Short mmCIF file of C-alpha atoms in Angstrom, two decimals:
data_model
loop_
_atom_site.label_atom_id
_atom_site.label_comp_id
_atom_site.label_asym_id
_atom_site.label_seq_id
_atom_site.Cartn_x
_atom_site.Cartn_y
_atom_site.Cartn_z
CA UNK A 1 -31.96 2.19 -65.22
CA UNK A 2 -34.24 4.04 -67.63
CA UNK A 3 -34.60 2.96 -71.23
CA UNK A 4 -36.67 3.00 -74.34
CA UNK A 5 -36.26 1.25 -77.65
CA UNK A 6 -38.08 4.10 -79.41
CA UNK A 7 -38.96 4.26 -83.09
CA UNK A 8 -36.22 5.26 -85.51
CA UNK A 9 -36.57 7.73 -88.37
CA UNK A 10 -35.12 6.45 -91.64
CA UNK A 11 -32.05 8.11 -93.11
CA UNK A 12 -30.52 9.71 -90.05
CA UNK A 13 -26.73 9.64 -89.84
CA UNK A 14 -26.48 7.61 -86.64
CA UNK A 15 -29.33 5.17 -87.27
CA UNK A 16 -28.37 1.75 -86.00
CA UNK A 17 -25.42 3.03 -83.98
CA UNK A 18 -24.87 3.09 -80.25
CA UNK A 19 -23.05 5.92 -78.49
CA UNK A 20 -21.90 6.04 -74.87
CA UNK A 21 -21.42 9.49 -73.32
CA UNK A 22 -19.66 9.95 -69.99
CA UNK A 23 -20.73 12.92 -67.93
CA UNK A 24 -23.99 12.85 -69.84
CA UNK A 25 -26.09 14.24 -67.01
CA UNK A 26 -25.61 17.94 -67.69
CA UNK A 27 -24.03 20.61 -69.85
CA UNK A 28 -22.22 19.56 -73.00
CA UNK A 29 -22.62 15.88 -72.11
CA UNK A 30 -26.40 16.16 -72.03
CA UNK A 31 -26.34 18.11 -75.29
CA UNK A 32 -24.28 15.36 -76.94
CA UNK A 33 -26.75 12.73 -75.77
CA UNK A 34 -29.70 14.68 -77.17
CA UNK A 35 -27.95 15.46 -80.45
CA UNK A 36 -26.76 11.91 -81.09
CA UNK A 37 -30.16 10.49 -80.19
CA UNK A 38 -31.85 12.95 -82.53
CA UNK A 39 -29.53 11.61 -85.23
CA UNK A 40 -30.75 8.07 -84.60
CA UNK A 41 -28.23 6.67 -82.13
CA UNK A 42 -29.10 4.59 -79.12
CA UNK A 43 -27.42 6.40 -76.26
CA UNK A 44 -25.92 5.17 -73.00
CA UNK A 45 -25.87 8.09 -70.60
CA UNK A 46 -22.94 7.20 -68.34
CA UNK A 47 -22.99 9.43 -65.32
CA UNK A 48 -22.77 9.15 -61.54
CA UNK A 49 -25.89 11.07 -60.56
CA UNK A 50 -29.65 11.01 -61.11
CA UNK A 51 -29.31 13.77 -63.68
CA UNK A 52 -28.12 11.00 -66.02
CA UNK A 53 -31.56 9.44 -65.73
CA UNK A 54 -33.10 12.84 -66.43
CA UNK A 55 -31.05 13.12 -69.62
CA UNK A 56 -32.29 9.69 -70.70
CA UNK A 57 -35.85 10.79 -70.02
CA UNK A 58 -35.35 13.96 -72.07
CA UNK A 59 -34.04 11.88 -74.96
CA UNK A 60 -37.03 9.57 -74.80
CA UNK A 61 -39.43 12.50 -74.58
CA UNK A 62 -38.07 13.57 -77.97
CA UNK A 63 -38.66 10.09 -79.38
CA UNK A 64 -35.09 8.85 -79.03
CA UNK A 65 -33.47 5.85 -77.43
CA UNK A 66 -31.48 6.19 -74.23
CA UNK A 67 -30.48 4.30 -71.13
CA UNK A 68 -28.80 5.62 -68.00
CA UNK A 69 -25.97 3.56 -66.55
CA UNK A 70 -24.80 4.87 -63.19
CA UNK A 71 -21.09 5.34 -63.77
CA UNK A 72 -18.12 6.74 -61.91
CA UNK A 73 -15.59 6.84 -64.74
CA UNK A 74 -12.70 6.59 -62.30
CA UNK A 75 -13.85 3.05 -61.53
CA UNK A 76 -13.02 0.48 -64.20
CA UNK A 77 -15.90 -1.77 -63.16
CA UNK A 78 -18.46 1.01 -63.63
CA UNK A 79 -17.19 1.78 -67.13
CA UNK A 80 -17.14 -1.89 -68.09
CA UNK A 81 -20.74 -2.15 -66.88
CA UNK A 82 -21.77 0.84 -69.00
CA UNK A 83 -20.20 -0.75 -72.08
CA UNK A 84 -22.03 -3.98 -71.27
CA UNK A 85 -25.30 -2.04 -71.09
CA UNK A 86 -24.69 -0.71 -74.61
CA UNK A 87 -23.97 -4.16 -75.97
CA UNK A 88 -26.97 -5.62 -74.20
CA UNK A 89 -29.37 -2.81 -75.09
CA UNK A 90 -28.27 -1.95 -78.61
CA UNK A 91 -26.34 -5.01 -79.75
CA UNK A 92 -22.97 -3.29 -79.74
CA UNK A 93 -21.14 -0.03 -79.24
CA UNK A 94 -19.95 2.27 -82.03
CA UNK A 95 -18.69 5.34 -80.23
CA UNK A 96 -17.61 6.49 -76.79
CA UNK A 97 -17.52 10.17 -75.91
CA UNK A 98 -15.51 10.79 -72.74
CA UNK A 99 -16.87 14.12 -71.64
CA UNK A 100 -16.81 13.76 -67.85
CA UNK A 101 -14.62 16.12 -65.86
CA UNK A 102 -14.16 16.69 -62.17
CA UNK A 103 -17.08 18.44 -60.48
CA UNK A 104 -14.41 20.78 -59.14
CA UNK A 105 -13.21 21.83 -62.60
CA UNK A 106 -14.29 25.43 -62.19
CA UNK A 107 -12.53 25.90 -58.83
CA UNK A 108 -9.82 28.54 -58.91
CA UNK A 109 -6.51 27.03 -57.79
CA UNK A 110 -3.09 28.50 -57.13
CA UNK A 111 -0.53 26.20 -58.68
CA UNK A 112 1.91 26.48 -55.81
CA UNK A 113 -0.80 25.49 -53.34
CA UNK A 114 -2.40 22.79 -55.44
CA UNK A 115 -3.13 19.80 -53.20
CA UNK A 116 -2.93 16.10 -53.90
CA UNK A 117 -6.62 15.80 -53.10
CA UNK A 118 -7.77 18.22 -55.79
CA UNK A 119 -5.16 16.94 -58.24
CA UNK A 120 -6.33 13.34 -57.76
CA UNK A 121 -9.93 14.35 -58.37
CA UNK A 122 -9.03 15.89 -61.73
CA UNK A 123 -6.76 13.00 -62.70
CA UNK A 124 -9.29 10.38 -61.61
CA UNK A 125 -12.18 11.65 -63.69
CA UNK A 126 -10.39 12.97 -66.77
CA UNK A 127 -7.30 10.83 -67.19
CA UNK A 128 -8.13 7.57 -65.40
CA UNK A 129 -11.56 7.92 -66.93
CA UNK A 130 -10.04 8.08 -70.42
CA UNK A 131 -7.94 5.02 -69.69
CA UNK A 132 -10.92 3.12 -68.33
CA UNK A 133 -13.07 4.07 -71.33
CA UNK A 134 -10.37 2.99 -73.78
CA UNK A 135 -9.72 -0.35 -72.13
CA UNK A 136 -13.35 -1.20 -71.57
CA UNK A 137 -14.61 -0.14 -74.99
CA UNK A 138 -11.95 -1.46 -77.34
CA UNK A 139 -13.34 -4.99 -77.63
CA UNK A 140 -16.69 -3.50 -78.62
CA UNK A 141 -15.31 -0.76 -80.88
CA UNK A 142 -12.88 -2.81 -82.96
CA UNK A 143 -14.47 -4.41 -85.97
CA UNK A 144 -17.20 -1.73 -86.06
CA UNK A 145 -15.11 1.23 -87.26
CA UNK A 146 -15.50 2.51 -83.73
CA UNK A 147 -14.87 6.01 -82.44
CA UNK A 148 -13.42 7.37 -79.25
CA UNK A 149 -13.95 11.10 -78.74
CA UNK A 150 -12.25 12.81 -75.80
CA UNK A 151 -13.18 16.26 -74.60
CA UNK A 152 -10.25 18.57 -74.00
CA UNK A 153 -10.12 22.33 -73.41
CA UNK A 154 -8.49 25.56 -74.53
CA UNK A 155 -6.67 25.36 -71.18
CA UNK A 156 -4.77 22.36 -72.54
CA UNK A 157 -3.27 24.40 -75.36
CA UNK A 158 -2.92 27.81 -73.74
CA UNK A 159 -2.48 27.01 -70.08
CA UNK A 160 -4.51 28.79 -67.44
CA UNK A 161 -3.05 30.20 -64.24
CA UNK A 162 -6.37 29.85 -62.43
CA UNK A 163 -6.95 26.16 -63.12
CA UNK A 164 -3.59 24.41 -63.52
CA UNK A 165 -4.79 20.90 -62.60
CA UNK A 166 -7.58 21.19 -65.15
CA UNK A 167 -5.06 22.39 -67.75
CA UNK A 168 -2.73 19.49 -66.98
CA UNK A 169 -5.32 16.74 -67.32
CA UNK A 170 -6.81 18.28 -70.44
CA UNK A 171 -3.31 18.53 -71.93
CA UNK A 172 -2.73 14.91 -71.03
CA UNK A 173 -5.98 14.01 -72.77
CA UNK A 174 -4.59 15.48 -75.99
CA UNK A 175 -1.48 13.36 -75.71
CA UNK A 176 -3.64 10.35 -74.95
CA UNK A 177 -5.76 10.95 -78.04
CA UNK A 178 -2.82 11.50 -80.38
CA UNK A 179 -1.00 8.37 -79.28
CA UNK A 180 -4.04 6.14 -79.09
CA UNK A 181 -5.10 7.19 -82.59
CA UNK A 182 -1.81 5.80 -83.89
CA UNK A 183 -2.09 2.68 -81.78
CA UNK A 184 -5.67 1.97 -82.79
CA UNK A 185 -5.46 3.03 -86.42
CA UNK A 186 -4.62 -0.50 -87.60
CA UNK A 187 -7.68 -1.72 -85.68
CA UNK A 188 -9.95 0.62 -87.63
CA UNK A 189 -10.84 2.64 -84.54
CA UNK A 190 -10.41 6.42 -84.64
CA UNK A 191 -9.60 8.69 -81.71
CA UNK A 192 -10.16 12.44 -81.68
CA UNK A 193 -10.18 15.25 -79.16
CA UNK A 194 -12.61 18.17 -79.14
CA UNK A 195 -11.87 21.51 -77.51
CA UNK A 196 -15.12 23.42 -77.00
CA UNK A 197 -15.94 26.90 -75.82
CA UNK A 198 -19.51 26.76 -74.60
CA UNK A 199 -21.90 27.99 -71.99
CA UNK A 200 -21.85 25.21 -69.40
CA UNK A 201 -22.64 24.92 -65.69
CA UNK A 202 -18.89 25.16 -65.01
CA UNK A 203 -18.57 28.34 -67.05
CA UNK A 204 -21.67 29.69 -65.35
CA UNK A 205 -19.91 29.22 -62.00
CA UNK A 206 -16.84 30.95 -63.37
CA UNK A 207 -19.04 33.89 -64.43
CA UNK A 208 -20.31 34.17 -60.87
CA UNK A 209 -16.76 34.36 -59.55
CA UNK A 210 -15.62 36.80 -62.24
CA UNK A 211 -18.45 39.03 -63.50
CA UNK A 212 -16.23 40.50 -66.23
CA UNK A 213 -15.37 37.10 -67.69
CA UNK A 214 -18.33 36.78 -70.04
CA UNK A 215 -17.72 40.15 -71.70
CA UNK A 216 -14.00 39.41 -72.01
CA UNK A 217 -14.66 36.06 -73.65
CA UNK A 218 -17.14 37.55 -76.08
CA UNK A 219 -14.60 40.14 -77.16
CA UNK A 220 -12.07 37.36 -77.75
CA UNK A 221 -14.34 35.29 -79.98
CA UNK A 222 -14.51 36.43 -83.60
CA UNK A 223 -18.04 35.09 -83.89
CA UNK A 224 -18.93 37.32 -80.94
CA UNK A 225 -20.62 34.85 -78.64
CA UNK A 226 -19.96 31.82 -76.46
CA UNK A 227 -21.11 28.58 -78.03
CA UNK A 228 -24.34 26.80 -77.23
CA UNK A 229 -23.75 23.20 -76.14
CA UNK A 230 -26.59 21.70 -78.15
CA UNK A 231 -26.47 23.73 -81.35
CA UNK A 232 -22.77 24.68 -81.61
CA UNK A 233 -20.77 21.93 -79.90
CA UNK A 234 -22.76 18.68 -79.91
CA UNK A 235 -23.24 18.56 -83.73
CA UNK A 236 -19.45 18.39 -84.13
CA UNK A 237 -19.24 15.41 -81.77
CA UNK A 238 -22.16 13.82 -83.59
CA UNK A 239 -20.24 14.24 -86.87
CA UNK A 240 -17.21 12.55 -85.32
CA UNK A 241 -19.47 9.56 -84.60
CA UNK A 242 -20.81 9.44 -88.17
CA UNK A 243 -19.43 7.44 -91.11
CA UNK A 244 -18.40 10.64 -92.88
CA UNK A 245 -15.68 11.36 -90.33
CA UNK A 246 -13.97 8.01 -90.70
CA UNK A 247 -10.72 9.55 -92.05
CA UNK A 248 -10.29 11.93 -89.11
CA UNK A 249 -8.12 10.60 -86.32
CA UNK A 250 -5.55 11.93 -83.88
CA UNK A 251 -6.80 15.50 -84.27
CA UNK A 252 -7.91 18.11 -81.81
CA UNK A 253 -11.02 19.74 -83.25
CA UNK A 254 -11.33 23.25 -81.85
CA UNK A 255 -14.96 24.41 -81.64
CA UNK A 256 -14.67 27.87 -80.17
CA UNK A 257 -15.98 30.48 -82.60
CA UNK A 258 -12.47 31.21 -83.82
CA UNK A 259 -10.98 32.19 -80.47
CA UNK A 260 -7.92 29.96 -80.78
CA UNK A 261 -6.27 30.00 -84.19
CA UNK A 262 -2.71 28.83 -83.63
CA UNK A 263 -2.96 25.05 -83.39
CA UNK B 1 19.11 19.72 -62.93
CA UNK B 2 16.23 17.59 -61.79
CA UNK B 3 16.39 14.05 -63.09
CA UNK B 4 18.48 11.05 -63.61
CA UNK B 5 22.20 10.87 -62.94
CA UNK B 6 22.29 8.35 -65.75
CA UNK B 7 21.65 8.45 -69.46
CA UNK B 8 20.10 11.66 -70.70
CA UNK B 9 20.46 13.47 -67.39
CA UNK B 10 24.10 12.46 -67.11
CA UNK B 11 24.95 13.63 -70.61
CA UNK B 12 23.05 16.89 -70.27
CA UNK B 13 24.75 17.65 -66.94
CA UNK B 14 28.11 17.14 -68.57
CA UNK B 15 27.17 19.32 -71.51
CA UNK B 16 25.95 22.17 -69.36
CA UNK B 17 29.09 21.82 -67.26
CA UNK B 18 31.17 21.96 -70.44
CA UNK B 19 29.59 25.33 -71.13
CA UNK B 20 30.82 26.71 -67.83
CA UNK B 21 27.87 26.40 -65.49
CA UNK B 22 28.04 24.95 -62.02
CA UNK B 23 25.57 22.05 -62.10
CA UNK B 24 23.86 20.13 -59.33
CA UNK B 25 22.17 16.90 -60.39
CA UNK B 26 19.17 16.32 -58.15
CA UNK B 27 18.11 12.73 -58.58
CA UNK B 28 15.53 10.45 -57.00
CA UNK B 29 17.70 7.43 -57.76
CA UNK B 30 18.54 6.94 -54.14
CA UNK B 31 20.37 3.64 -54.59
CA UNK B 32 22.72 4.65 -57.35
CA UNK B 33 23.08 8.37 -56.90
CA UNK B 34 26.20 8.39 -54.80
CA UNK B 35 28.37 6.23 -57.01
CA UNK B 36 26.97 7.73 -60.14
CA UNK B 37 27.55 11.23 -58.88
CA UNK B 38 31.24 10.46 -58.48
CA UNK B 39 31.27 9.14 -62.01
CA UNK B 40 29.62 12.30 -63.29
CA UNK B 41 32.12 14.46 -61.47
CA UNK B 42 35.03 12.38 -62.73
CA UNK B 43 33.90 12.45 -66.31
CA UNK B 44 33.46 16.20 -66.31
CA UNK B 45 37.07 16.73 -65.28
CA UNK B 46 38.67 19.19 -67.64
CA UNK B 47 35.52 21.18 -68.24
CA UNK B 48 35.07 24.51 -66.56
CA UNK B 49 31.91 23.39 -64.81
CA UNK B 50 31.36 22.06 -61.34
CA UNK B 51 29.07 19.07 -60.84
CA UNK B 52 27.45 18.02 -57.58
CA UNK B 53 24.85 15.34 -56.94
CA UNK B 54 22.02 15.57 -54.44
CA UNK B 55 19.62 12.67 -53.94
CA UNK B 56 16.06 13.21 -52.83
CA UNK B 57 12.86 11.21 -52.71
CA UNK B 58 10.91 13.88 -54.67
CA UNK B 59 7.65 12.77 -53.08
CA UNK B 60 6.39 16.31 -52.66
CA UNK B 61 7.09 19.86 -53.71
CA UNK B 62 8.79 20.34 -50.34
CA UNK B 63 11.18 17.45 -51.11
CA UNK B 64 12.23 19.18 -54.30
CA UNK B 65 12.51 22.55 -52.58
CA UNK B 66 14.76 21.11 -49.87
CA UNK B 67 16.92 19.34 -52.43
CA UNK B 68 17.37 22.64 -54.26
CA UNK B 69 18.37 24.30 -51.01
CA UNK B 70 21.00 21.62 -50.49
CA UNK B 71 22.16 22.09 -54.06
CA UNK B 72 22.56 25.84 -53.58
CA UNK B 73 24.75 25.13 -50.55
CA UNK B 74 27.02 23.15 -52.88
CA UNK B 75 27.11 25.26 -56.03
CA UNK B 76 25.83 28.66 -54.99
CA UNK B 77 22.67 30.46 -56.02
CA UNK B 78 20.50 28.44 -58.41
CA UNK B 79 19.64 30.57 -61.45
CA UNK B 80 17.87 27.90 -63.42
CA UNK B 81 16.21 24.53 -62.95
CA UNK B 82 16.37 22.04 -65.82
CA UNK B 83 14.01 19.06 -65.57
CA UNK B 84 15.12 16.04 -67.56
CA UNK B 85 13.35 13.28 -65.75
CA UNK B 86 13.47 9.70 -66.96
CA UNK B 87 10.27 8.30 -68.50
CA UNK B 88 10.78 5.10 -66.52
CA UNK B 89 8.49 2.34 -67.67
CA UNK B 90 6.76 4.85 -69.91
CA UNK B 91 9.48 4.32 -72.50
CA UNK B 92 8.71 0.60 -72.74
CA UNK B 93 6.16 0.35 -75.58
CA UNK B 94 3.00 -1.31 -74.25
CA UNK B 95 -0.47 -1.12 -75.85
CA UNK B 96 -3.16 0.39 -73.66
CA UNK B 97 -5.18 -2.80 -73.98
CA UNK B 98 -2.37 -4.69 -72.23
CA UNK B 99 -2.07 -2.30 -69.28
CA UNK B 100 -3.86 -2.94 -66.03
CA UNK B 101 -4.70 -0.15 -63.61
CA UNK B 102 -1.44 -0.46 -61.67
CA UNK B 103 0.51 -0.35 -64.91
CA UNK B 104 -1.32 2.79 -65.94
CA UNK B 105 -0.76 4.49 -62.60
CA UNK B 106 2.97 3.80 -62.51
CA UNK B 107 3.47 4.95 -66.11
CA UNK B 108 1.09 7.90 -66.26
CA UNK B 109 -0.44 9.17 -63.05
CA UNK B 110 2.59 8.94 -60.78
CA UNK B 111 5.00 10.63 -63.21
CA UNK B 112 2.51 13.45 -63.89
CA UNK B 113 2.03 14.01 -60.17
CA UNK B 114 5.80 14.14 -59.66
CA UNK B 115 6.16 16.58 -62.52
CA UNK B 116 3.87 18.87 -60.56
CA UNK B 117 6.00 18.38 -57.43
CA UNK B 118 9.12 19.34 -59.38
CA UNK B 119 7.51 22.50 -60.73
CA UNK B 120 6.17 23.46 -57.31
CA UNK B 121 9.55 22.85 -55.66
CA UNK B 122 11.40 24.79 -58.33
CA UNK B 123 9.04 27.73 -57.92
CA UNK B 124 9.39 27.82 -54.15
CA UNK B 125 13.14 27.91 -54.49
CA UNK B 126 13.27 30.53 -57.25
CA UNK B 127 10.57 32.91 -56.02
CA UNK B 128 11.86 36.12 -54.68
CA UNK B 129 14.83 36.17 -56.99
CA UNK B 130 13.39 34.97 -60.28
CA UNK B 131 14.96 32.42 -62.57
CA UNK B 132 14.45 30.05 -65.44
CA UNK B 133 12.84 26.65 -65.64
CA UNK B 134 13.49 24.44 -68.67
CA UNK B 135 11.59 21.20 -69.12
CA UNK B 136 13.03 18.56 -71.45
CA UNK B 137 10.32 16.48 -73.09
CA UNK B 138 10.12 13.98 -75.95
CA UNK B 139 9.17 15.54 -79.28
CA UNK B 140 6.70 12.71 -79.77
CA UNK B 141 4.60 14.28 -77.04
CA UNK B 142 3.40 16.70 -79.70
CA UNK B 143 2.80 14.04 -82.32
CA UNK B 144 1.85 10.88 -80.46
CA UNK B 145 3.31 7.39 -80.64
CA UNK B 146 1.86 3.90 -80.63
CA UNK B 147 2.55 1.97 -77.44
CA UNK B 148 3.56 5.10 -75.58
CA UNK B 149 0.15 6.49 -74.60
CA UNK B 150 1.08 6.97 -70.92
CA UNK B 151 4.40 8.75 -71.59
CA UNK B 152 2.85 11.03 -74.20
CA UNK B 153 -0.07 11.78 -71.89
CA UNK B 154 2.35 12.73 -69.11
CA UNK B 155 4.40 14.90 -71.45
CA UNK B 156 1.42 16.76 -72.87
CA UNK B 157 -0.02 17.17 -69.39
CA UNK B 158 3.30 18.56 -68.23
CA UNK B 159 3.46 20.98 -71.18
CA UNK B 160 0.00 22.31 -70.33
CA UNK B 161 0.95 22.60 -66.66
CA UNK B 162 4.14 24.43 -67.62
CA UNK B 163 2.11 26.94 -69.62
CA UNK B 164 -0.23 27.46 -66.67
CA UNK B 165 2.79 28.01 -64.42
CA UNK B 166 4.39 30.37 -66.94
CA UNK B 167 1.28 32.52 -66.81
CA UNK B 168 1.12 32.36 -63.03
CA UNK B 169 4.77 33.10 -62.24
CA UNK B 170 5.82 35.42 -65.07
CA UNK B 171 5.37 38.61 -63.08
CA UNK B 172 7.74 37.17 -60.45
CA UNK B 173 10.52 36.97 -63.01
CA UNK B 174 10.27 33.22 -63.50
CA UNK B 175 10.08 31.86 -67.03
CA UNK B 176 9.27 28.29 -68.06
CA UNK B 177 9.97 26.83 -71.47
CA UNK B 178 10.03 23.33 -72.91
CA UNK B 179 12.62 21.71 -75.14
CA UNK B 180 11.34 18.84 -77.26
CA UNK B 181 14.04 16.32 -78.10
CA UNK B 182 13.96 12.89 -79.78
CA UNK B 183 12.41 10.38 -77.41
CA UNK B 184 15.27 7.97 -77.95
CA UNK B 185 17.61 10.35 -76.11
CA UNK B 186 15.39 10.35 -73.02
CA UNK B 187 14.81 6.60 -73.05
CA UNK B 188 18.47 5.84 -72.42
CA UNK B 189 18.78 4.89 -68.78
CA UNK B 190 15.10 3.99 -68.42
CA UNK B 191 14.18 0.58 -67.01
CA UNK B 192 14.67 -2.07 -69.67
CA UNK B 193 11.86 -4.36 -68.60
CA UNK B 194 8.18 -3.83 -68.00
CA UNK B 195 8.38 -5.32 -64.51
CA UNK B 196 6.88 -2.61 -62.25
CA UNK B 197 9.33 -3.53 -59.49
CA UNK B 198 12.11 -2.22 -61.70
CA UNK B 199 10.64 1.29 -61.68
CA UNK B 200 11.30 4.14 -59.31
CA UNK B 201 15.03 4.29 -59.51
CA UNK B 202 15.66 0.78 -58.27
CA UNK B 203 16.25 -0.91 -61.61
CA UNK B 204 19.52 -2.62 -62.27
CA UNK B 205 18.55 -3.66 -65.79
CA UNK B 206 18.41 -0.45 -67.79
CA UNK B 207 18.35 0.69 -71.36
CA UNK B 208 21.84 1.63 -72.44
CA UNK B 209 22.08 3.63 -75.64
CA UNK B 210 21.64 3.58 -78.48
CA UNK B 211 18.00 2.51 -78.14
CA UNK B 212 15.69 1.48 -80.98
CA UNK B 213 13.69 4.37 -82.38
CA UNK B 214 10.50 4.98 -80.44
CA UNK B 215 9.07 7.27 -83.08
CA UNK B 216 6.80 6.24 -85.90
CA UNK B 217 8.34 4.32 -88.78
CA UNK B 218 8.55 6.14 -92.10
CA UNK B 219 9.20 9.62 -90.72
CA UNK B 220 11.15 12.08 -92.83
CA UNK B 221 14.86 12.13 -92.06
CA UNK B 222 16.04 14.99 -89.83
CA UNK B 223 16.54 18.06 -92.00
CA UNK B 224 19.95 18.53 -90.41
CA UNK B 225 20.94 14.97 -91.29
CA UNK B 226 20.97 13.36 -87.86
CA UNK B 227 19.49 13.49 -84.38
CA UNK B 228 21.02 15.88 -81.87
CA UNK B 229 23.41 14.74 -79.18
CA UNK B 230 22.45 15.47 -75.62
CA UNK B 231 25.89 16.62 -74.43
CA UNK B 232 26.46 19.01 -77.30
CA UNK B 233 23.44 20.24 -79.24
CA UNK B 234 20.75 19.82 -76.57
CA UNK B 235 22.98 21.28 -73.87
CA UNK B 236 23.71 24.24 -76.13
CA UNK B 237 19.97 24.77 -76.71
CA UNK B 238 19.35 24.71 -72.96
CA UNK B 239 22.13 27.26 -72.51
CA UNK B 240 20.51 29.44 -75.14
CA UNK B 241 17.19 29.34 -73.30
CA UNK B 242 19.07 30.47 -70.19
CA UNK B 243 20.73 33.33 -72.08
CA UNK B 244 19.62 36.91 -71.53
CA UNK B 245 18.34 37.01 -75.08
CA UNK B 246 15.58 34.61 -74.07
CA UNK B 247 14.51 36.53 -70.97
CA UNK B 248 11.22 37.54 -72.54
CA UNK B 249 10.26 34.07 -73.82
CA UNK B 250 8.02 31.97 -71.61
CA UNK B 251 5.47 29.20 -72.08
CA UNK B 252 7.09 28.20 -75.36
CA UNK B 253 8.12 24.82 -76.72
CA UNK B 254 11.24 24.65 -78.87
CA UNK B 255 11.92 21.49 -80.88
CA UNK B 256 15.55 20.37 -80.91
CA UNK B 257 15.14 17.30 -83.08
CA UNK B 258 17.19 18.24 -86.13
CA UNK B 259 14.04 19.18 -88.03
CA UNK B 260 11.87 16.05 -88.12
CA UNK B 261 8.34 17.09 -87.25
CA UNK B 262 8.41 20.88 -87.68
CA UNK B 263 5.18 21.10 -85.70
CA UNK B 264 3.41 24.42 -85.15
#
């Protein structure tokens, strides 16, 4: 475990708050950790690998507060332990961002040949992970105007023939978020989904498999480029953790440069 | 038809039979299927349709494919597969905080996995000759509902999977569309208790309609004045999706709820 109490800067939007980020070791997850920490939050980087510790070190190198909790989100005990780390380290937990997805998310699959093994990997990380996060975090989130933010994908809304399991679990995440927002509304806890289009390690792998993909995506995006995790995507998640977003719940926030306009 | 021989599946089978189609009800309710199938056939007497019942475990895409082969032996070539599976325990409102892992798996992960099996089996049967797949889902899958997080998650996961399949199989002449109907219609015939042992087609204690509304309180009344009936309006909508006029529509979701949500 790596941690630092760090020195806060007065007036930042997440000062005094604690945010837990699953899949915080790389890509968008790491960007969310850095962005929320820059805004004053104490961050729990919940991830299975050592890159979670590296994210925590990067946060601290920028003067922020972070702790890595080794977490497989498919395991309820790991998620409960990560929540306990937040409570122990920061005195509570204000927001959970479930960003983790299967390491095999970028694999091209044929729906007819989709195996139980690959399916279970997607379901375990995305869907069981969401369930585990919700169950483990609710006691900490209620009473603090808590937030649960779940990362979904354009594939959830449009379908993708190349990654049907990924589409299915990301679609399920949207249903999860919509229903839980209604269930938790009376508890003062909001739930939102975010659908990003960003340059990530997974997209980088997809570029390698399909060299034309990047140019095609850029033509599809009115803003003419693929989003940057730290400067285009993470600030939106940070906002969803701030007080100013307290009347947003049950929504899918699409952060994709205008690519998808028919929600 | 893939799904229950009871409740929603029963009524929809009758309605599609009323409209002249030969219908095979493929059900995983192994205990009750035989007797219920007779009841379905008896109650459709006088309609122009033919109803057969085929029971299958549905534990893989191959199970579904084989059941469809048996169905085609009974009713002839299968032109369309309609999936109107029961939500099972998913229709019993239960807060997420009160679910343990087993409860989550039986309500969410297992039904979503079996939805994939049904799609895969339907595809394997239809490929080569083309055909239509229609998935019946609760309209609250698009809007969410308290206490029904697993069922809504399954339904939205299934909708996304159906879109992926529509994109993958369109050039083979296979279309897939979803019909969103009031959840109450689909809950009829679901297990009435939250005892996990009552799931998986073995329940004796089941919800018999009408069921209490599962949707949010305070919704606007249906624009058409009432909810649809499965045997008449929903069956007619399914028939429309199977009509030639809809041959170029795929990956779509059509709400047949009388005009409640009017979602995008």
